[in-house]
Amino acid sequence: MTPSHWYNIVPDLPAPPPPPLHPGTMRPVGPDDLAPLFPAELIAQEVSGDRFVEIPQEVLDVYRLWRPTPLMRARRLEKALGTPARIYYKYEGVSPAGSHKPNTAVPQAYYNARQGVRRLTTETGAGQWGSALAFACAQYDLECEVWMVRASYDQKPYRRSLMRLYGATVHASPSSVTSAGSKVLAEEPGSPGSLGIAISEAVEVAGASDDTRYALGSVLNHVLMHQTVIGEEALEQLPEMPDVVIGCTGGGSNFAGLVFPFLREKLAGRISPVLRAVEPEACPSFTRGVYAYDFGDTAGFTPLLKMHTLGHDFVPDPIHAGGLRYHGMSPLLSHMYELGMFEAVAASQKECFQAGVRFARAEGIVPAPEPTHALAETIAEALRCRESGQEKVILTALCGHGHFDLAAYDRFLGGEMEDFSLPEERISAALSTLPVIRTPSP
């Protein structure tokens, strides 16, 4: 059954996360600072101290198109691996947009429409978030304008077709439509783009119009909270509690959505699973980034966020998991990682696609490139169980299908896919431009 409330983990943490800072004053941002970008109800959710927030009936009505999503046991994968482990996966690919992203796109569109907003702008990496927001805007008669990272815009033409089908306007980012995009193009005409650049473009346009607001598909607290419907359902659906919970991370919403309800139960002493985040080796903000205040976008339009970051100037290589090509990580998850509340590992592109092929041939579902990161670690954990004889229960999130990613699978199967090694010099160069945090004047 679809839960009636979203879960906010912040009140249950041993220490509160550091606040976002205004880059001009270096003081914590307030509601007035966020009002040009977000409706009042989402701002309230961003800073809420309530453990549970009621899901509006109008949102539940749309959720019912696909929720609750199925939780399945990967018996055929277990057999193929010869493992004593029991593998379960929560499948979010049954949503209209084919991923977990509508879980937050729908409430964001709803709250904006209720406040009288006419248009929403956003960025998208792989196109999953853009198509989810386009779908959600169609439900509430909102216009939708999307800046899609150029690398994915070229790699995934049918993702942009789906956005347009739902009624959205789609630009390749960097674009000449905005000053932020034009500046990047002037310096690097062939830029593959990044989520940081696309965020700058979407924020620039939203901030310039009174009837337009911005919607973000990951990173922020309210987005992570909306995704907790995944974990709440999984808690009810699982016939046995997990020993290990594994999810992919780019900005953090899919991982948080699966893990937060289980972490609540762990903090209460009722279960004790290992929680593990998996990120791309080409964009390793947890495993090779630093925990520091940084801009959430490339141009510096956003507040300063305390997060694990590779530097807002960092442009990842054009891996096919476009939804994970973000220079930073959710501030809330970054804070929790610093507290030692979960683990993080990185996986290579080829390793992930091999896992995706293995899963598809056993279970029949073609996973999107993003969740293949979680699948790669799930398979590795299951194989460790084969060696040790441990009968662990493993839970993972299959956060989207890969029907729009078959060209990437073609490249992998044809031996044309490459792994991108990330030299330390590139990270150091990007981190050298981190903003200097000054003590605010009294």
PDB file of N, CA, C and O in Angstrom, residues 23-57:
ATOM      1  N   PRO A  23      25.743  33.267  -0.479  1.00  0.00           N
ATOM      2  CA  PRO A  23      27.134  33.536  -0.884  1.00  0.00           C
ATOM      3  C   PRO A  23      27.576  34.980  -0.671  1.00  0.00           C
ATOM      4  O   PRO A  23      28.777  35.259  -0.611  1.00  0.00           O
ATOM      5  N   GLY A  24      26.618  35.901  -0.523  1.00  0.00           N
ATOM      6  CA  GLY A  24      26.983  37.296  -0.294  1.00  0.00           C
ATOM      7  C   GLY A  24      27.226  37.612   1.165  1.00  0.00           C
ATOM      8  O   GLY A  24      28.212  38.259   1.521  1.00  0.00           O
ATOM      9  N   THR A  25      26.342  37.118   2.043  1.00  0.00           N
ATOM     10  CA  THR A  25      26.437  37.448   3.459  1.00  0.00           C
ATOM     11  C   THR A  25      27.114  36.364   4.294  1.00  0.00           C
ATOM     12  O   THR A  25      27.527  36.619   5.425  1.00  0.00           O
ATOM     13  N   MET A  26      27.209  35.142   3.740  1.00  0.00           N
ATOM     14  CA  MET A  26      27.736  33.977   4.444  1.00  0.00           C
ATOM     15  C   MET A  26      26.868  33.608   5.662  1.00  0.00           C
ATOM     16  O   MET A  26      27.315  32.916   6.564  1.00  0.00           O
ATOM     17  N   ARG A  27      25.629  34.066   5.651  1.00  0.00           N
ATOM     18  CA  ARG A  27      24.690  33.687   6.695  1.00  0.00           C
ATOM     19  C   ARG A  27      23.733  32.619   6.161  1.00  0.00           C
ATOM     20  O   ARG A  27      23.536  32.516   4.948  1.00  0.00           O
ATOM     21  N   PRO A  28      23.131  31.819   7.055  1.00  0.00           N
ATOM     22  CA  PRO A  28      22.163  30.811   6.588  1.00  0.00           C
ATOM     23  C   PRO A  28      21.054  31.448   5.756  1.00  0.00           C
ATOM     24  O   PRO A  28      20.547  32.529   6.102  1.00  0.00           O
ATOM     25  N   VAL A  29      20.689  30.788   4.669  1.00  0.00           N
ATOM     26  CA  VAL A  29      19.634  31.318   3.817  1.00  0.00           C
ATOM     27  C   VAL A  29      18.296  31.184   4.530  1.00  0.00           C
ATOM     28  O   VAL A  29      18.065  30.260   5.308  1.00  0.00           O
ATOM     29  N   GLY A  30      17.398  32.117   4.255  1.00  0.00           N
ATOM     30  CA  GLY A  30      16.057  32.090   4.822  1.00  0.00           C
ATOM     31  C   GLY A  30      15.025  31.882   3.732  1.00  0.00           C
ATOM     32  O   GLY A  30      15.355  31.832   2.535  1.00  0.00           O
ATOM     33  N   PRO A  31      13.762  31.763   4.108  1.00  0.00           N
ATOM     34  CA  PRO A  31      12.701  31.559   3.124  1.00  0.00           C
ATOM     35  C   PRO A  31      12.663  32.618   2.025  1.00  0.00           C
ATOM     36  O   PRO A  31      12.396  32.301   0.862  1.00  0.00           O
ATOM     37  N   ASP A  32      12.938  33.869   2.381  1.00  0.00           N
ATOM     38  CA  ASP A  32      12.897  34.936   1.376  1.00  0.00           C
ATOM     39  C   ASP A  32      13.966  34.739   0.302  1.00  0.00           C
ATOM     40  O   ASP A  32      13.772  35.126  -0.853  1.00  0.00           O
ATOM     41  N   ASP A  33      15.098  34.139   0.681  1.00  0.00           N
ATOM     42  CA  ASP A  33      16.170  33.893  -0.290  1.00  0.00           C
ATOM     43  C   ASP A  33      15.772  32.823  -1.302  1.00  0.00           C
ATOM     44  O   ASP A  33      16.227  32.832  -2.442  1.00  0.00           O
ATOM     45  N   LEU A  34      14.920  31.886  -0.865  1.00  0.00           N
ATOM     46  CA  LEU A  34      14.532  30.771  -1.727  1.00  0.00           C
ATOM     47  C   LEU A  34      13.239  31.024  -2.488  1.00  0.00           C
ATOM     48  O   LEU A  34      12.924  30.304  -3.440  1.00  0.00           O
ATOM     49  N   ALA A  35      12.477  32.038  -2.078  1.00  0.00           N
ATOM     50  CA  ALA A  35      11.161  32.288  -2.666  1.00  0.00           C
ATOM     51  C   ALA A  35      11.178  32.520  -4.174  1.00  0.00           C
ATOM     52  O   ALA A  35      10.224  32.140  -4.859  1.00  0.00           O
ATOM     53  N   PRO A  36      12.227  33.145  -4.755  1.00  0.00           N
ATOM     54  CA  PRO A  36      12.217  33.303  -6.219  1.00  0.00           C
ATOM     55  C   PRO A  36      12.312  31.983  -6.980  1.00  0.00           C
ATOM     56  O   PRO A  36      12.023  31.947  -8.187  1.00  0.00           O
ATOM     57  N   LEU A  37      12.718  30.909  -6.298  1.00  0.00           N
ATOM     58  CA  LEU A  37      12.918  29.631  -6.990  1.00  0.00           C
ATOM     59  C   LEU A  37      11.878  28.575  -6.623  1.00  0.00           C
ATOM     60  O   LEU A  37      11.526  27.735  -7.463  1.00  0.00           O
ATOM     61  N   PHE A  38      11.389  28.578  -5.371  1.00  0.00           N
ATOM     62  CA  PHE A  38      10.533  27.492  -4.906  1.00  0.00           C
ATOM     63  C   PHE A  38       9.260  28.026  -4.268  1.00  0.00           C
ATOM     64  O   PHE A  38       9.270  29.102  -3.649  1.00  0.00           O
ATOM     65  N   PRO A  39       8.150  27.279  -4.356  1.00  0.00           N
ATOM     66  CA  PRO A  39       6.926  27.693  -3.665  1.00  0.00           C
ATOM     67  C   PRO A  39       7.064  27.534  -2.158  1.00  0.00           C
ATOM     68  O   PRO A  39       7.896  26.764  -1.673  1.00  0.00           O
ATOM     69  N   ALA A  40       6.221  28.247  -1.427  1.00  0.00           N
ATOM     70  CA  ALA A  40       6.355  28.315   0.027  1.00  0.00           C
ATOM     71  C   ALA A  40       6.274  26.947   0.688  1.00  0.00           C
ATOM     72  O   ALA A  40       6.996  26.668   1.656  1.00  0.00           O
ATOM     73  N   GLU A  41       5.404  26.074   0.191  1.00  0.00           N
ATOM     74  CA  GLU A  41       5.237  24.781   0.860  1.00  0.00           C
ATOM     75  C   GLU A  41       6.466  23.895   0.703  1.00  0.00           C
ATOM     76  O   GLU A  41       6.802  23.124   1.610  1.00  0.00           O
ATOM     77  N   LEU A  42       7.153  23.982  -0.422  1.00  0.00           N
ATOM     78  CA  LEU A  42       8.385  23.206  -0.584  1.00  0.00           C
ATOM     79  C   LEU A  42       9.506  23.793   0.269  1.00  0.00           C
ATOM     80  O   LEU A  42      10.343  23.049   0.798  1.00  0.00           O
ATOM     81  N   ILE A  43       9.557  25.104   0.405  1.00  0.00           N
ATOM     82  CA  ILE A  43      10.545  25.728   1.279  1.00  0.00           C
ATOM     83  C   ILE A  43      10.328  25.262   2.714  1.00  0.00           C
ATOM     84  O   ILE A  43      11.274  24.939   3.446  1.00  0.00           O
ATOM     85  N   ALA A  44       9.061  25.194   3.125  1.00  0.00           N
ATOM     86  CA  ALA A  44       8.745  24.722   4.482  1.00  0.00           C
ATOM     87  C   ALA A  44       9.183  23.277   4.669  1.00  0.00           C
ATOM     88  O   ALA A  44       9.709  22.901   5.734  1.00  0.00           O
ATOM     89  N   GLN A  45       8.997  22.437   3.645  1.00  0.00           N
ATOM     90  CA  GLN A  45       9.431  21.046   3.739  1.00  0.00           C
ATOM     91  C   GLN A  45      10.959  20.937   3.783  1.00  0.00           C
ATOM     92  O   GLN A  45      11.504  20.049   4.447  1.00  0.00           O
ATOM     93  N   GLU A  46      11.641  21.830   3.110  1.00  0.00           N
ATOM     94  CA  GLU A  46      13.102  21.805   3.071  1.00  0.00           C
ATOM     95  C   GLU A  46      13.694  21.967   4.458  1.00  0.00           C
ATOM     96  O   GLU A  46      14.743  21.387   4.765  1.00  0.00           O
ATOM     97  N   VAL A  47      13.036  22.739   5.315  1.00  0.00           N
ATOM     98  CA  VAL A  47      13.574  23.018   6.652  1.00  0.00           C
ATOM     99  C   VAL A  47      12.700  22.406   7.751  1.00  0.00           C
ATOM    100  O   VAL A  47      12.854  22.734   8.929  1.00  0.00           O
ATOM    101  N   SER A  48      11.813  21.512   7.380  1.00  0.00           N
ATOM    102  CA  SER A  48      10.843  20.976   8.335  1.00  0.00           C
ATOM    103  C   SER A  48      11.521  20.190   9.462  1.00  0.00           C
ATOM    104  O   SER A  48      12.502  19.476   9.246  1.00  0.00           O
ATOM    105  N   GLY A  49      10.961  20.317  10.662  1.00  0.00           N
ATOM    106  CA  GLY A  49      11.400  19.526  11.799  1.00  0.00           C
ATOM    107  C   GLY A  49      10.455  18.387  12.125  1.00  0.00           C
ATOM    108  O   GLY A  49      10.632  17.685  13.123  1.00  0.00           O
ATOM    109  N   ASP A  50       9.439  18.199  11.281  1.00  0.00           N
ATOM    110  CA  ASP A  50       8.474  17.120  11.485  1.00  0.00           C
ATOM    111  C   ASP A  50       9.027  15.816  10.924  1.00  0.00           C
ATOM    112  O   ASP A  50       9.558  15.781   9.808  1.00  0.00           O
ATOM    113  N   ARG A  51       8.869  14.721  11.656  1.00  0.00           N
ATOM    114  CA  ARG A  51       9.355  13.417  11.197  1.00  0.00           C
ATOM    115  C   ARG A  51       8.536  12.901  10.014  1.00  0.00           C
ATOM    116  O   ARG A  51       9.054  12.173   9.169  1.00  0.00           O
ATOM    117  N   PHE A  52       7.260  13.235   9.971  1.00  0.00           N
ATOM    118  CA  PHE A  52       6.400  12.768   8.892  1.00  0.00           C
ATOM    119  C   PHE A  52       5.606  13.947   8.331  1.00  0.00           C
ATOM    120  O   PHE A  52       5.128  14.794   9.087  1.00  0.00           O
ATOM    121  N   VAL A  53       5.505  13.983   7.005  1.00  0.00           N
ATOM    122  CA  VAL A  53       4.763  15.041   6.311  1.00  0.00           C
ATOM    123  C   VAL A  53       3.676  14.370   5.480  1.00  0.00           C
ATOM    124  O   VAL A  53       3.964  13.480   4.668  1.00  0.00           O
ATOM    125  N   GLU A  54       2.445  14.787   5.671  1.00  0.00           N
ATOM    126  CA  GLU A  54       1.315  14.153   4.982  1.00  0.00           C
ATOM    127  C   GLU A  54       1.382  14.389   3.478  1.00  0.00           C
ATOM    128  O   GLU A  54       1.666  15.509   3.018  1.00  0.00           O
ATOM    129  N   ILE A  55       1.115  13.350   2.713  1.00  0.00           N
ATOM    130  CA  ILE A  55       1.077  13.447   1.253  1.00  0.00           C
ATOM    131  C   ILE A  55      -0.309  13.931   0.848  1.00  0.00           C
ATOM    132  O   ILE A  55      -1.315  13.311   1.204  1.00  0.00           O
ATOM    133  N   PRO A  56      -0.413  15.043   0.105  1.00  0.00           N
ATOM    134  CA  PRO A  56      -1.737  15.547  -0.292  1.00  0.00           C
ATOM    135  C   PRO A  56      -2.516  14.509  -1.109  1.00  0.00           C
ATOM    136  O   PRO A  56      -1.927  13.745  -1.883  1.00  0.00           O
ATOM    137  N   GLN A  57      -3.823  14.520  -0.943  1.00  0.00           N
ATOM    138  CA  GLN A  57      -4.666  13.564  -1.659  1.00  0.00           C
ATOM    139  C   GLN A  57      -4.499  13.700  -3.166  1.00  0.00           C
ATOM    140  O   GLN A  57      -4.504  12.708  -3.908  1.00  0.00           O
TER     141      GLN A  57
END
